[in-house]
Coordinates of C-alpha atoms in Angstrom, one line a residue:
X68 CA -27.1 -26.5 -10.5
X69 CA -25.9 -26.0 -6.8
X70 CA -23.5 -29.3 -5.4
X71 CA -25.4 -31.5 -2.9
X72 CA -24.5 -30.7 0.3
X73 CA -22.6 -33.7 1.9
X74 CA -22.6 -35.1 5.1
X75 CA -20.9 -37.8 7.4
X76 CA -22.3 -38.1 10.7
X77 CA -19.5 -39.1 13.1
X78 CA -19.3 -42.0 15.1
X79 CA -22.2 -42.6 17.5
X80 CA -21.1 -43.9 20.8
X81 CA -23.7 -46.0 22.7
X82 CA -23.4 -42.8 25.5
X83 CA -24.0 -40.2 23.1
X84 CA -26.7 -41.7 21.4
X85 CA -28.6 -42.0 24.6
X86 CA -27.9 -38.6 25.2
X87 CA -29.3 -37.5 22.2
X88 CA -32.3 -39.5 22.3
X89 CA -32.7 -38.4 26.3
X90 CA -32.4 -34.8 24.7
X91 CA -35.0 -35.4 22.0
X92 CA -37.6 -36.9 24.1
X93 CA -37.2 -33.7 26.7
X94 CA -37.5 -31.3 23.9
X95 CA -40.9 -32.5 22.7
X96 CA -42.1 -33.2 26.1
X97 CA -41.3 -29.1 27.3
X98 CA -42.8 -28.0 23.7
X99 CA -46.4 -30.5 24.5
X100 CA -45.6 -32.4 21.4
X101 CA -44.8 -35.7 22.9
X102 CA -48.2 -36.0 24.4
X103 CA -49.6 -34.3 20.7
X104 CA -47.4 -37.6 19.6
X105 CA -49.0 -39.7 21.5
X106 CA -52.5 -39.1 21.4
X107 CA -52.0 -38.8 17.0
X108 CA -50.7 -42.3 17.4
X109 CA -53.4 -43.8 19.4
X110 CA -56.2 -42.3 17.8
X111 CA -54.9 -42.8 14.0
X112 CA -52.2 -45.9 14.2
X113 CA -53.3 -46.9 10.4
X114 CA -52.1 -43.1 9.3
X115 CA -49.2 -43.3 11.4
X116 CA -47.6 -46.4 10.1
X117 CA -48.4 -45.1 6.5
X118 CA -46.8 -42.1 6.8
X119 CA -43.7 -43.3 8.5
X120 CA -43.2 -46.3 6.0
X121 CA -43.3 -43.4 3.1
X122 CA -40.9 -41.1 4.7
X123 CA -37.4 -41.6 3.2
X124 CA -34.1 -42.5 5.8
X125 CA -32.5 -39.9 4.2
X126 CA -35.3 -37.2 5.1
X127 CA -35.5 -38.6 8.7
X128 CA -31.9 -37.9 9.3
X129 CA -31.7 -34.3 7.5
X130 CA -34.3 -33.8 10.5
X131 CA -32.5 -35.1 12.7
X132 CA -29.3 -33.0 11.9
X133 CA -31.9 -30.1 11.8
X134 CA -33.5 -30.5 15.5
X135 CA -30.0 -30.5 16.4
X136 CA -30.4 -26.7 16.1
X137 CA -33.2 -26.1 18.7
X138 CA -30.3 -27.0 21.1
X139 CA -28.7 -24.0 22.3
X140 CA -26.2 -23.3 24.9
X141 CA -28.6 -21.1 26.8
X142 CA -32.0 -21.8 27.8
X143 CA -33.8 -18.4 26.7
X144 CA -31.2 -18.2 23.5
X145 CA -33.9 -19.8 21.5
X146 CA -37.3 -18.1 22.7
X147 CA -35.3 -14.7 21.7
X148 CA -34.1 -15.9 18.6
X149 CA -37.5 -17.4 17.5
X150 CA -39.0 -13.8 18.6
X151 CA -36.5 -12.0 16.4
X152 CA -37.5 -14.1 13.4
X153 CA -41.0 -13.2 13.9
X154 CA -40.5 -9.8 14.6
X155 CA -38.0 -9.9 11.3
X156 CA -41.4 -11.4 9.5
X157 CA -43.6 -9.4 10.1
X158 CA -40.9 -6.2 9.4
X159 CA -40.4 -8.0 6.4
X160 CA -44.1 -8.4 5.3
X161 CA -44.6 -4.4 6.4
X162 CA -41.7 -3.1 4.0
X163 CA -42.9 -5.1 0.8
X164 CA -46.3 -3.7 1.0
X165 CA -44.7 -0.2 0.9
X166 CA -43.1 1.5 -1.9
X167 CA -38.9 0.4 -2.0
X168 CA -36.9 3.0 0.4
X169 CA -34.6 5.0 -1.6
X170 CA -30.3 4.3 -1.2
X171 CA -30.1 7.4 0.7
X172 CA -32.8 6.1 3.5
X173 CA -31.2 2.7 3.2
X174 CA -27.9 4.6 4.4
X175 CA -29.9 6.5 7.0
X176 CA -31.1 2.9 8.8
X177 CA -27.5 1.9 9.5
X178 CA -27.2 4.6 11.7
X179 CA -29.8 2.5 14.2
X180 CA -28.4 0.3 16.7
X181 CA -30.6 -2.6 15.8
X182 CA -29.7 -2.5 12.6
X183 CA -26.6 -2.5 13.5
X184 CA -27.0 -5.2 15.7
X185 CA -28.8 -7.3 12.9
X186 CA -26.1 -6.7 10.1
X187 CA -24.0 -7.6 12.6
X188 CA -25.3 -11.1 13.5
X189 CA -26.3 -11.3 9.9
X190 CA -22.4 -11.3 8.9
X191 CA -21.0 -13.4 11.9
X192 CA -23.9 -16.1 10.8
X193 CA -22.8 -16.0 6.9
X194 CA -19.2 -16.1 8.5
X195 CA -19.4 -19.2 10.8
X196 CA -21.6 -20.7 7.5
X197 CA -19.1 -20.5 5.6
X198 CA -16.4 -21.3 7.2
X199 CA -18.4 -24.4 8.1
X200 CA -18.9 -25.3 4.1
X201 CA -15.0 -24.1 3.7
X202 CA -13.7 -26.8 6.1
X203 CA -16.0 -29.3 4.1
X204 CA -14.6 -28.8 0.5
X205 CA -10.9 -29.4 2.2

């Protein structure tokens, strides 16, 4: 069975904590989910206190850590990457329907640039992970 994955947040200063809150509140608001929010907790304010008393801390702060994600050093960095994971999808979807490509075309698809490009990305992501969960078992 895999080892939990642990995590310590570090120290919240009353500054960064604004920050992040400031940052949250933006991201829903650009998305239309605050108003979404909103108008969900008006119109239903029985459901909404039930499901937030049976949401567990710890799943409200694996969230948290998760949003963290959406922010991205540049503003259009996320719209591409979202549109790569669809596109990736729907790829995806397209080549299981299909009957398996043999080794031979699998060797004849790294000669594309996207692919390339992909593999690429892939390996630099599995790189930074795990140099990430490397630093955490030290």
């Amino acid at each position: 069975m895999a080892e939990p994955i642990e995590y310590t947040p570090g120290p919240v200063t009353p500054d960064s904590a604004r920050d992040e809150v400031d940052d949250l509140v933006s991201a829903l608001h650009e998305t239309g989910l605050l108003r979404a929010l909103g108008g969900a907790v008006q119109a239903y304010p029985e459901l909404t206190t039930a499901l937030v008393q049976r949401i567990p801390p710890d799943t409200v702060r694996s969230v948290s850590r998760l949003g963290s994600l959406v922010r991205l050093p540049q503003p259009g960095q996320s719209d591409a990457i979202v549109a790569g994971l669809r596109s990736a999808v729907a790829a995806a979807n397209e080549a299981l329907s299909g009957e398996p490509p043999s080794w031979l075309d699998l060797v004849r698809t790294v000669r594309s640039a996207d692919v390339r490009r992909g593999l690429g990305a892939a390996v630099a992501a599995l790189d930074a992970f795990g140099r990430e969960v490397g630093r955490r078992d030290t």
